[in-house]
Short mmCIF file of C-alpha atoms in Angstrom, two decimals:
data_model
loop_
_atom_site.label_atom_id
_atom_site.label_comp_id
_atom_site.label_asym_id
_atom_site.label_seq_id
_atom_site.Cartn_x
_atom_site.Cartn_y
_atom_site.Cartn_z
CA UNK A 1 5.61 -46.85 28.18
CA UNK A 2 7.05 -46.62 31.55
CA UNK A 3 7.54 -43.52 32.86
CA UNK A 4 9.31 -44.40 36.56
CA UNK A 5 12.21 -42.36 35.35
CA UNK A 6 10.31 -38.71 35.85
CA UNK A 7 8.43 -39.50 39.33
CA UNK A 8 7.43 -36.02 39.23
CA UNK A 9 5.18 -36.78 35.92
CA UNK A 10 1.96 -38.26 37.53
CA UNK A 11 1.36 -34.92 39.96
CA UNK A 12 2.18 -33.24 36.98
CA UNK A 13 -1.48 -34.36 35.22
CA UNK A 14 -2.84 -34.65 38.27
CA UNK A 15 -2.35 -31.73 40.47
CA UNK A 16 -2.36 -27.85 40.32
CA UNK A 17 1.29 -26.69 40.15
CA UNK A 18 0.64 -23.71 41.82
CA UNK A 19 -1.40 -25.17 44.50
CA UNK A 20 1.08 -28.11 45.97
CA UNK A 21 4.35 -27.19 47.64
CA UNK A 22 5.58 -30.73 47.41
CA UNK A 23 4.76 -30.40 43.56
CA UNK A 24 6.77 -27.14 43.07
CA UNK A 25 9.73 -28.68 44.87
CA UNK A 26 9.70 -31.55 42.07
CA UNK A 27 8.81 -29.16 39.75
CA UNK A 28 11.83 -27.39 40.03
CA UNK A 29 14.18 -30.00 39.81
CA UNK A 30 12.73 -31.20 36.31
CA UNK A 31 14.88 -30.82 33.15
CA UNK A 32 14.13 -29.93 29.49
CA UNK A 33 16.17 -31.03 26.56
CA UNK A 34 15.70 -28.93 23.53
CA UNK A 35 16.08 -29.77 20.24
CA UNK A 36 15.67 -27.30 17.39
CA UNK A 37 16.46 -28.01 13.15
CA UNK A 38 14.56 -25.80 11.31
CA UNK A 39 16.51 -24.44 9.69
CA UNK A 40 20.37 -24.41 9.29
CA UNK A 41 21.31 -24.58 12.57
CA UNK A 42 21.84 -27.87 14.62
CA UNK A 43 21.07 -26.82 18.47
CA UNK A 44 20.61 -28.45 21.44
CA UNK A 45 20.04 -27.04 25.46
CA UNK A 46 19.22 -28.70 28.81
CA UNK A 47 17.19 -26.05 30.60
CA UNK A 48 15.64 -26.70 34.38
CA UNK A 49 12.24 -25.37 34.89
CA UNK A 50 13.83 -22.82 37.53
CA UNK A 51 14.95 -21.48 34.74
CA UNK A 52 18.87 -22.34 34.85
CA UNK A 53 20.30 -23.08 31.39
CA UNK A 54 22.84 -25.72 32.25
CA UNK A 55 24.02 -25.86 28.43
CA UNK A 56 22.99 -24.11 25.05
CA UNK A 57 24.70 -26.04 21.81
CA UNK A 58 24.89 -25.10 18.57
CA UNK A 59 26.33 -25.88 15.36
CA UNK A 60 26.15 -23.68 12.57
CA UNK A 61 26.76 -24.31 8.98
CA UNK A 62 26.56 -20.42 8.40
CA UNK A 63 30.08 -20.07 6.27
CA UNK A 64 29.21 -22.46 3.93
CA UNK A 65 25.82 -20.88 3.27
CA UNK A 66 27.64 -17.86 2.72
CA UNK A 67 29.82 -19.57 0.40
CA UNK A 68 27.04 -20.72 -1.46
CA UNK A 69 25.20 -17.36 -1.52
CA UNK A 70 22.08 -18.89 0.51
CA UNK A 71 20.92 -21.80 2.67
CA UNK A 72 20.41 -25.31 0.44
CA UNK A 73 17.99 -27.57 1.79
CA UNK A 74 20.08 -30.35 0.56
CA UNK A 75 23.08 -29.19 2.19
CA UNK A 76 21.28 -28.01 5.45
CA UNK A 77 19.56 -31.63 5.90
CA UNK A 78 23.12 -33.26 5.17
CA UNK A 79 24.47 -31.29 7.66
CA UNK A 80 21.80 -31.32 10.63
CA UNK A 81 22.17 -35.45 10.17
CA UNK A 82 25.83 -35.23 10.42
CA UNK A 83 26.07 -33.05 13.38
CA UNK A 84 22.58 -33.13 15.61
CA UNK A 85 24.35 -36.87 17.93
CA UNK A 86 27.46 -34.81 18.71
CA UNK A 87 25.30 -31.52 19.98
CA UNK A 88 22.86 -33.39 21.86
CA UNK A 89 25.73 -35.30 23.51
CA UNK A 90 27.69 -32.47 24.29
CA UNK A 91 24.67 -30.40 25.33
CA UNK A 92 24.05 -33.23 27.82
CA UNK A 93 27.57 -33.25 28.92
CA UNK A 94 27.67 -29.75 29.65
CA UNK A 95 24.95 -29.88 31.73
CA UNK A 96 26.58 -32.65 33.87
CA UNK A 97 23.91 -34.74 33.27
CA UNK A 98 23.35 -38.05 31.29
CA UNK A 99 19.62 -38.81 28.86
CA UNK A 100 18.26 -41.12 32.55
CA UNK A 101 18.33 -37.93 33.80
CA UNK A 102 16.28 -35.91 31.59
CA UNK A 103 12.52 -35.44 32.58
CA UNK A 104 11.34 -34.73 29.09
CA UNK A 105 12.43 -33.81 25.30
CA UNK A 106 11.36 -31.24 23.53
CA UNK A 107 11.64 -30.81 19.61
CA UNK A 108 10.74 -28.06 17.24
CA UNK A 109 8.52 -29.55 14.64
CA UNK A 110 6.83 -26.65 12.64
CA UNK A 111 7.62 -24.31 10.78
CA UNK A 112 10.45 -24.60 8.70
CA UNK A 113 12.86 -26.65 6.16
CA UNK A 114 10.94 -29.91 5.71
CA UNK A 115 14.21 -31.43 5.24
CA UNK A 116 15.89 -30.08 8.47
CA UNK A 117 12.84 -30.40 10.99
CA UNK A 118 12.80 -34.29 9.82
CA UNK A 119 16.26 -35.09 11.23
CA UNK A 120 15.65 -33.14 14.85
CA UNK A 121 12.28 -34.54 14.78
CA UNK A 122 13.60 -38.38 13.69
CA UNK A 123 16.24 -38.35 15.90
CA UNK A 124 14.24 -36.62 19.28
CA UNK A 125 11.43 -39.62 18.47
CA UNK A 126 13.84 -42.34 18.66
CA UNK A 127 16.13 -40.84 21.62
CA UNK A 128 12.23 -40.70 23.56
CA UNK A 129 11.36 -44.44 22.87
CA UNK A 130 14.83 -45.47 23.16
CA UNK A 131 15.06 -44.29 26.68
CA UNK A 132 11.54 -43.88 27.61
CA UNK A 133 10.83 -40.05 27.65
CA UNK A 134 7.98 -38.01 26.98
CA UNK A 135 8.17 -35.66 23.83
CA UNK A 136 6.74 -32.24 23.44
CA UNK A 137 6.17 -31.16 20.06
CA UNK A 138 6.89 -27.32 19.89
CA UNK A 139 5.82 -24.55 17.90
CA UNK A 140 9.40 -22.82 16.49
CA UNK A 141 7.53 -19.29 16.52
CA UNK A 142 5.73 -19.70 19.70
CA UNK A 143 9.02 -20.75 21.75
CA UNK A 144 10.43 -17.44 20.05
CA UNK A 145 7.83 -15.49 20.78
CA UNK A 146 8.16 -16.87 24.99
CA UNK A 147 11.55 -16.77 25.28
CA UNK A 148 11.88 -13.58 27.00
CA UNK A 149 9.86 -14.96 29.73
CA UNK A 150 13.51 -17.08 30.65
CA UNK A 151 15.15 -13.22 31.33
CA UNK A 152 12.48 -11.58 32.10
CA UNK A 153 10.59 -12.21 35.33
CA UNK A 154 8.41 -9.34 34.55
CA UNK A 155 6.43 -9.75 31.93
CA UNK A 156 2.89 -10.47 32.33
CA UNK A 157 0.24 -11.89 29.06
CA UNK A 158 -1.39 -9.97 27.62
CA UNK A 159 2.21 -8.25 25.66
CA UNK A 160 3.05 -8.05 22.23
CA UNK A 161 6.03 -9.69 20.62
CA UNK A 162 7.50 -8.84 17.44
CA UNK A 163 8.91 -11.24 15.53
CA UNK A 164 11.46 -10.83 12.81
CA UNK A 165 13.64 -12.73 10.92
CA UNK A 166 14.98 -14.50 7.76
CA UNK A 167 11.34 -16.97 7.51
CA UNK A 168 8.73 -14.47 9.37
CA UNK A 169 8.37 -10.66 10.32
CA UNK A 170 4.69 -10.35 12.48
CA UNK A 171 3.20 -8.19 15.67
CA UNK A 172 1.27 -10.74 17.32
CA UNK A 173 -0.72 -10.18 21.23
CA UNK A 174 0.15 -12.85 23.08
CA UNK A 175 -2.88 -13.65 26.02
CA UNK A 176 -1.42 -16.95 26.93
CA UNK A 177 1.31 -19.88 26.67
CA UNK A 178 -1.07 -21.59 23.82
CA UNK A 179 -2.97 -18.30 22.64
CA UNK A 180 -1.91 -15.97 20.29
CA UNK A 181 -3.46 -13.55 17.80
CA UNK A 182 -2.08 -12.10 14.85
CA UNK A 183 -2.21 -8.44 14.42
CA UNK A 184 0.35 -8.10 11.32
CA UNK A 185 2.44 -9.58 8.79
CA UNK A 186 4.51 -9.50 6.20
CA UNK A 187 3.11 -12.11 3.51
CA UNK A 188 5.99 -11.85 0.79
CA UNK A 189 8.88 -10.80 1.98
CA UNK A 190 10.32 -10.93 5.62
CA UNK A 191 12.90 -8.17 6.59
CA UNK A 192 15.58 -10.81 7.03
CA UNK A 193 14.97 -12.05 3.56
CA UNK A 194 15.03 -8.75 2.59
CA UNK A 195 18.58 -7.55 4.36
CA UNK A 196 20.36 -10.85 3.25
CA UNK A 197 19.05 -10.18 -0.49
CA UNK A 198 19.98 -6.00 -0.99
CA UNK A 199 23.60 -6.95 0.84
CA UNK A 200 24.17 -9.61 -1.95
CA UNK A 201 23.19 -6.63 -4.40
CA UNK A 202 25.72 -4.59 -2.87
CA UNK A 203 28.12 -6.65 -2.95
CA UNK A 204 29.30 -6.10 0.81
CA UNK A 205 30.93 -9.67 0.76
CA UNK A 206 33.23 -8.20 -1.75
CA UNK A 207 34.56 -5.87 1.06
CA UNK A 208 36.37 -8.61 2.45
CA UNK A 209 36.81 -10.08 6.30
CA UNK A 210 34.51 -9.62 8.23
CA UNK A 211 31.99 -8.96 5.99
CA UNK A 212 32.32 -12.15 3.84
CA UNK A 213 32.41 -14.65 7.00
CA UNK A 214 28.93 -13.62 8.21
CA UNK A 215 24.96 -13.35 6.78
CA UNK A 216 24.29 -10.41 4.07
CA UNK A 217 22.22 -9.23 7.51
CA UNK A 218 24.80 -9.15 9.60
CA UNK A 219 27.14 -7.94 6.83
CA UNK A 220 25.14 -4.95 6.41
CA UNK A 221 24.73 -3.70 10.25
CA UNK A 222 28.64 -3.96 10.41
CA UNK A 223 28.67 -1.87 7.44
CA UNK A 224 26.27 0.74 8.69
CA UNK A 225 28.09 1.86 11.50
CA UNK A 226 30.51 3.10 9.29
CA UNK A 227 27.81 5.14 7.31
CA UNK A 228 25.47 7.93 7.69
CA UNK A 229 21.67 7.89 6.55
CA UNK A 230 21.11 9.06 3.00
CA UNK A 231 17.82 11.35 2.66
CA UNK A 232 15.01 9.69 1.79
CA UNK A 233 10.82 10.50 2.47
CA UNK A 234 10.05 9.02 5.71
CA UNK A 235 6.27 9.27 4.67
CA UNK A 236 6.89 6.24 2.32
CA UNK A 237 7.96 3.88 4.21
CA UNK A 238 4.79 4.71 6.08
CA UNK A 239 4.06 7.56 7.90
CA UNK A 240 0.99 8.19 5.48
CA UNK A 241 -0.11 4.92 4.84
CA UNK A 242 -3.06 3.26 5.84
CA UNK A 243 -1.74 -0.24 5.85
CA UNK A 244 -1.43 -2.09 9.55
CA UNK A 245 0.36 -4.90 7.60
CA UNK A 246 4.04 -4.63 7.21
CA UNK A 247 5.13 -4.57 3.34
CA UNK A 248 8.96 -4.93 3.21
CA UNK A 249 8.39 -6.05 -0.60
CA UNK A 250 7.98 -2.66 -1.38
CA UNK A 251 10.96 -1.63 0.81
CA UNK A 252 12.98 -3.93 -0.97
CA UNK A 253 12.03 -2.61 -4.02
CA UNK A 254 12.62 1.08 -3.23
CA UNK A 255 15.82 0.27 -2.35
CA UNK A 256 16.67 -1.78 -5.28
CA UNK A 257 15.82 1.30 -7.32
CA UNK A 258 17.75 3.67 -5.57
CA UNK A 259 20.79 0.93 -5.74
CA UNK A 260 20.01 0.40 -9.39
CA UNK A 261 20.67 4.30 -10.29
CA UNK A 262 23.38 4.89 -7.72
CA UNK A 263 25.06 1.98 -10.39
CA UNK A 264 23.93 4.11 -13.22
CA UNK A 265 25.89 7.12 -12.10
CA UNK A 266 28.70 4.93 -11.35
CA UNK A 267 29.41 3.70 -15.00
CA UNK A 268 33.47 2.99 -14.38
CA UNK A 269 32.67 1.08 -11.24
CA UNK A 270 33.78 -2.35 -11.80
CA UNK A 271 30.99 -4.93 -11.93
CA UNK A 272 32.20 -7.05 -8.50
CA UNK A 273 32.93 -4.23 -6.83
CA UNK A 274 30.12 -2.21 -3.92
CA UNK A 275 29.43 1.74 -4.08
CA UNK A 276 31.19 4.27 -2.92
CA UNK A 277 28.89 5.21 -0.60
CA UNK A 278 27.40 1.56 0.08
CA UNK A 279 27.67 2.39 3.34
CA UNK A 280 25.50 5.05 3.83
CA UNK A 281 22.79 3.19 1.71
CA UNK A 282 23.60 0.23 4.00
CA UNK A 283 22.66 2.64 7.16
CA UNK A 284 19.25 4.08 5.15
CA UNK A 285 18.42 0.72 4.71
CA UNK A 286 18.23 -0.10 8.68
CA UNK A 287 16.96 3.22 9.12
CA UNK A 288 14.21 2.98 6.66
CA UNK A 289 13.03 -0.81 8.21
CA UNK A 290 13.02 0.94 11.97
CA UNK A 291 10.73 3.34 10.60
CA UNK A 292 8.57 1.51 8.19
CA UNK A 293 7.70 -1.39 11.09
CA UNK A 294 8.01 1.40 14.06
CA UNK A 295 4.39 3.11 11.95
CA UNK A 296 2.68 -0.63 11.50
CA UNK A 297 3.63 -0.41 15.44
CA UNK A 298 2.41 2.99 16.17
CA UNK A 299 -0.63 2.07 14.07
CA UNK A 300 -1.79 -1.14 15.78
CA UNK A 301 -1.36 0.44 19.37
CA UNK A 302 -3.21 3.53 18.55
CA UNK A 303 -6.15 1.04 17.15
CA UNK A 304 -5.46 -0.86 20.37
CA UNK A 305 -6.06 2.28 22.94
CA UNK A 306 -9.27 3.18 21.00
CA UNK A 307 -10.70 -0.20 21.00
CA UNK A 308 -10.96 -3.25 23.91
CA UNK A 309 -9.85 -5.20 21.33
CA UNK A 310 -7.43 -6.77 23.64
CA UNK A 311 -10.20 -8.06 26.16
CA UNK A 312 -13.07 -8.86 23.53
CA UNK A 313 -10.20 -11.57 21.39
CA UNK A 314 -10.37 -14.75 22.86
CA UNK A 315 -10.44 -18.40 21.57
CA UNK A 316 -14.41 -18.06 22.83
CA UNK A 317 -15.21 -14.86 21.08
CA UNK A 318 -13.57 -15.65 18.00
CA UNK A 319 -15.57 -17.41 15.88
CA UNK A 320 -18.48 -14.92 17.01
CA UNK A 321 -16.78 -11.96 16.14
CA UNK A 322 -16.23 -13.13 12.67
CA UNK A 323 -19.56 -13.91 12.19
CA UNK A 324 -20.92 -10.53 13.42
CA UNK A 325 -18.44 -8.81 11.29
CA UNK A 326 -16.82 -7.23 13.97
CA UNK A 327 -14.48 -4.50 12.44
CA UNK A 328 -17.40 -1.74 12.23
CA UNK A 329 -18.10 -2.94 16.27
CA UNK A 330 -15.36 -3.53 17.52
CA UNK A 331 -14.33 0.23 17.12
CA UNK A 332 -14.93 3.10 19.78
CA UNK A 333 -16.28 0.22 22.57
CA UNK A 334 -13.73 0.73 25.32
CA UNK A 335 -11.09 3.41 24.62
CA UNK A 336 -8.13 3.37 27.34
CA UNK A 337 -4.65 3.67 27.45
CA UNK A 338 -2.28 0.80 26.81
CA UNK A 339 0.43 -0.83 28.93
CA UNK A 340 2.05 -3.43 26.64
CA UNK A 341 5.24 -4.71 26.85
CA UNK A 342 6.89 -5.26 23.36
CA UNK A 343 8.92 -8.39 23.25
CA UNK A 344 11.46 -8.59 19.99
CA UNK A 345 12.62 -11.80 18.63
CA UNK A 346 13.88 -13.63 16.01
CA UNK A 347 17.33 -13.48 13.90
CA UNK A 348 16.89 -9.56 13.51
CA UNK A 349 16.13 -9.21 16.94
CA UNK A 350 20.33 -8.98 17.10
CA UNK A 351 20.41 -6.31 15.15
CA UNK A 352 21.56 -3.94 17.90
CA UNK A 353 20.90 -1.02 15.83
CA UNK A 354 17.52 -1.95 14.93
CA UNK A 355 16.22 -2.97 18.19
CA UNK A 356 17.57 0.43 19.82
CA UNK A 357 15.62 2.42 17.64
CA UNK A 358 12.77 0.83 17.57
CA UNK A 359 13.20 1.11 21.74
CA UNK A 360 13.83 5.07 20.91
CA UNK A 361 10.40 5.03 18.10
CA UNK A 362 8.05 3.52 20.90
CA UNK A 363 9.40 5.75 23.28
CA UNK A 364 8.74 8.45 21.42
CA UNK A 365 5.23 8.06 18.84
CA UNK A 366 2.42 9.96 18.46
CA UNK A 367 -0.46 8.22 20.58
CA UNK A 368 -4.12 8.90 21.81
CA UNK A 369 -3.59 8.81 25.76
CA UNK A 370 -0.47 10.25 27.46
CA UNK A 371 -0.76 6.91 29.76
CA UNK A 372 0.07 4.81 27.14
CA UNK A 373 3.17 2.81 27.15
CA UNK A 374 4.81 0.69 25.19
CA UNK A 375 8.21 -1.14 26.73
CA UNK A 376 10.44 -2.94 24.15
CA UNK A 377 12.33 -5.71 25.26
CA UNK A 378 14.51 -8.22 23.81
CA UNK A 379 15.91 -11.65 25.09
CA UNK A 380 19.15 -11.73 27.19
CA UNK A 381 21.59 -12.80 26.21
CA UNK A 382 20.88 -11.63 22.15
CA UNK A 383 21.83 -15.18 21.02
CA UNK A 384 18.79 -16.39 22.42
CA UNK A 385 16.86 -14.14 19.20
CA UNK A 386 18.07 -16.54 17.05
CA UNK A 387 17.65 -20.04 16.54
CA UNK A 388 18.74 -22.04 19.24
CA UNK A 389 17.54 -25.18 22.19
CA UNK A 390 17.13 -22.86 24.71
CA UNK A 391 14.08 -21.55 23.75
CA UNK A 392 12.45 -25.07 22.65
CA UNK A 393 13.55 -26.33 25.98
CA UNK A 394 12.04 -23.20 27.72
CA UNK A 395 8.77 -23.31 25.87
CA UNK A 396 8.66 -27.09 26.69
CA UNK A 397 8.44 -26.31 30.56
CA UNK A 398 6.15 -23.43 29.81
CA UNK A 399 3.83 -26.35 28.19
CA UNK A 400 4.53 -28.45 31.18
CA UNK A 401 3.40 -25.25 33.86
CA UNK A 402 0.58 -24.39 31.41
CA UNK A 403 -1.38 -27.85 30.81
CA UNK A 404 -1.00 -29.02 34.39
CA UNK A 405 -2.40 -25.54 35.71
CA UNK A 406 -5.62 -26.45 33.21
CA UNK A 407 -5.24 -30.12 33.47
CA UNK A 408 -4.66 -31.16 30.25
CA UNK A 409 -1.26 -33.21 28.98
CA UNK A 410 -2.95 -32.70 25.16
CA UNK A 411 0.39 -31.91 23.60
CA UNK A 412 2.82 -34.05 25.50
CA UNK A 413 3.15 -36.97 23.55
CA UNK A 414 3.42 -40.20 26.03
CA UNK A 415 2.44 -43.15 24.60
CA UNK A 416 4.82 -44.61 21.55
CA UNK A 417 2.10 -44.54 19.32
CA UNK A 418 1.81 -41.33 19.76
CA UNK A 419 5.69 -40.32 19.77
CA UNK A 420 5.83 -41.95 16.18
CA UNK A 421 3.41 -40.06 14.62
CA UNK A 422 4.65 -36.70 15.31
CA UNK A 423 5.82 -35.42 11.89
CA UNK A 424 7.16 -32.39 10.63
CA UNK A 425 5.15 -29.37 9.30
CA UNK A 426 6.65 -27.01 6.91
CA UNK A 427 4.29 -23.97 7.23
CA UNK A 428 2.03 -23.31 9.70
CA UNK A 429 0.19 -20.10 11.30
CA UNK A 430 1.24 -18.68 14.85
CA UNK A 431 -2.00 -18.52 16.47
CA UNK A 432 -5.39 -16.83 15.52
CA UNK A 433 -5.34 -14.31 12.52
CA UNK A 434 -7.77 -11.51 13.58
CA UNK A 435 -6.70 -8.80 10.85
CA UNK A 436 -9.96 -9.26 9.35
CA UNK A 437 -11.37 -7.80 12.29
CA UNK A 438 -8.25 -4.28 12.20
CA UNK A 439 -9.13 -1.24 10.32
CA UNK A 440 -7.07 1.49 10.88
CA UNK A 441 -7.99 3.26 7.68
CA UNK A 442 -9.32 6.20 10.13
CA UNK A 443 -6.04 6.47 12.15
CA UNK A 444 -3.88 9.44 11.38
CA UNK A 445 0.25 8.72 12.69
CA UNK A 446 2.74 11.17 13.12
CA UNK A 447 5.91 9.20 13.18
CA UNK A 448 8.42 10.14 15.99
CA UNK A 449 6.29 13.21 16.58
CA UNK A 450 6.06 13.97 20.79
CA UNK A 451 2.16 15.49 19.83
CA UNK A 452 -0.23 15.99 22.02
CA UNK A 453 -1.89 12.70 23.45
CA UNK A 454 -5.65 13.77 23.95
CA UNK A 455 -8.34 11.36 22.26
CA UNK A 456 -9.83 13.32 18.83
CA UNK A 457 -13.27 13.75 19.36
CA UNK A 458 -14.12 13.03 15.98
CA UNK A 459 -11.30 9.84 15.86
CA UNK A 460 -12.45 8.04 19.28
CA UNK A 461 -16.32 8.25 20.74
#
């Protein structure tokens, strides 16, 4: 393929960006278009790798989800192929700019809807060959988990992100624009799952506008401004718990009990119609999440500070840890404070209510060294949380940065052979999982406790 249209490409795999002047100055004039269909929305962004967003499209089918009561494949796939030529066009006219002058595409092409990554991916393969572009394939999770980077000058790798949303809730440390390591996860249930499911039991749709014209998630945070916490024991949702990994299956299920008999002593309620107090439940329920991930939080970084977990993890250690069973040696080797920024993304990361107290919950936990810090931050503006070009676009020119630093061009897809294979991928695993090597059975957690921040003699040696 001919690549004459992006002059800047060749330094690109041949040169150190940092290292030329005259490559930074082309470097900055390059521009991303983002593509992203994993799931029901169609989006589309041109971002420049100077980090202006020169447009951010998106088309939502969102009411007639609601409509339906949940997100049809079917219906999502119909929709992404009816409306993904309009948003790229406008997304391209917004940004003043025609497809000649586009350095490269990027497309989200795992995880997510089989049916709705096929039509981004279909159509960002043929718009590449068509006019002679390079593709990069992108990660969905990854470009969340980097978007903050676009607002955020300051943060530095190693941080944590934490992402939540209707497909995913995990704490992962991320070391790197490829390299990331799983610390936690939810493996049933994720907490936007979760929020969209108990506001369909409560029937807050029923309520009328807004509440019927937006997600069961976003429903319920409307809802819970209204309301006032009902009591509940903040050691189950896991104060007391040994568990690093987040289990918002069992959330849901408290919840559906204490729904269930709040029904039960409602016996003249009519069937369609939410409880009395549905929103106070609907303001436990947030409050209840904020604590239950704030202790898998509070638990990792407390494991973190008595370990050097965060230096021994790499992609050259790995495989050597596993095999040495690290989890009895990777204890009590380095113990230090932590200074971690705490990046929050996804769909939930809107919730307003949810990210503030989570902000308040690492400002405030129980941990070994007074030193330790732990800075939660959240992509601006709060759109970019959810699904949306932006962040494939962004993540693209991180790519871009990341392989020519380290020359490598392994994931940008040049030649056509190569641009026609790319295919989408349903599930796949953000980065390393290294909970096999986590045991926090040992750590005690005071939630939103200002304790003393000495190291136990008996806990850290």
């Amino acid at each position: 393929m001919n690549f004459g249209l992006c002059p800047c490409f060749g330094l690109l795999i041949r040169s150190n960006f940092k290292s030329y002047p005259q490559l930074s100055r082309h470097f900055s004039a390059i521009r991303v278009l983002g593509i992203e269909s994993t799931c029901d929305d169609t989006c589309a962004a041109v971002v420049t790798s100077d980090k202006r967003i020169l447009s951010d499209v998106r088309f939502s089918g969102l009411k007639l989800h609601v409509a339906r009561g949940g997100i049809l494949p079917t219906t999502a796939r119909a929709n992404h192929a009816t409306a993904i030529n309009g948003v790229v066009k406008e997304a391209l006219g917004k940004a003043d700019c025609t497809i000649n002058e586009i350095d490269f595409v990027a497309v989200s092409y795992k995880p997510g809807l089989i049916l709705s990554l096929g039509i981004g991916v279909d159509y960002a393969r043929r718009l590449c060959l068509k006019y002679n572009k390079p593709l990069i394939a992108i990660h969905h999770m990854e470009a969340h988990a980097l978007t903050a980077h676009l607002s955020h000058s300051d943060i530095d790798f190693p941080f944590l992100t934490l992402l939540i949303s209707g497909g995913h809730t995990m704490l992962v440390l991320v070391k790197g624009v490829d390299e990331f390591y799983l610390l936690s996860e939810s493996n049933i249930c994720p907490v936007g799952e979760f929020l969209d499911k108990i506001a369909r039991q409560l029937k807050i749709r029923n309520l009328g506008p807004p509440y019927d014209s937006v997600s069961g998630g976003r429903a319920l945070e409307i809802l819970a401004e209204k309301g006032k916490p009902i009591h509940y024991s903040n050691s189950w949702v896991g104060g007391k718990s040994n568990c690093f990994n987040f289990n918002i299956n069992n959330l849901k299920g408290f919840w559906h009990n204490i729904i269930k008999n709040a029904k039960i002593n409602n016996p003249n309620l009519p069937v369609d119609s939410p409880l009395p107090d549905v929103a106070d439940i609907a303001a436990g329920i947030q409050r209840s999440i904020v604590y239950h991930i704030g202790s898998r939080i509070q638990r990792i970084v407390k494991y973190l500070e008595a370990t050097n977990m965060i230096n021994i993890v790499n992609s050259e250690n790995l495989s050597k840890l596993r095999l040495d069973d690290l989890p009895c040696k990777i204890n009590y080797l380095d113990p230090k404070p932590v200074k971690l920024k705490l990046v929050i993304s996804g769909g939930v990361g809107c919730n307003k209510y949810i990210v503030a107290k989570l902000k308040d919950y690492c400002d405030k936990m129980d941990t070994f060294y007074d030193e330790t810090k732990i800075e939660v931050v959240a992509p601006s503006p709060r759109h970019l949380c959810t699904d949306n070009g932006v962040m494939i676009a962004w993540n693209g020119i991180l790519k871009l940065i990341h392989k020519c630093d380290n020359n490598c061009v392994n994931n940008i897809l040049l030649r056509e052979a190569d641009i026609m294979s790319l295919e989408p991928v349903h599930e796949a695993q953000l980065g390393e999982d290294v909970r096999q090597l986590i045991d926090t059975s040992w750590i005690v957690i005071k939630p939103l406790q200002k304790e003393s921040k000495v190291v136990p003699k008996n806990e850290v040696k």
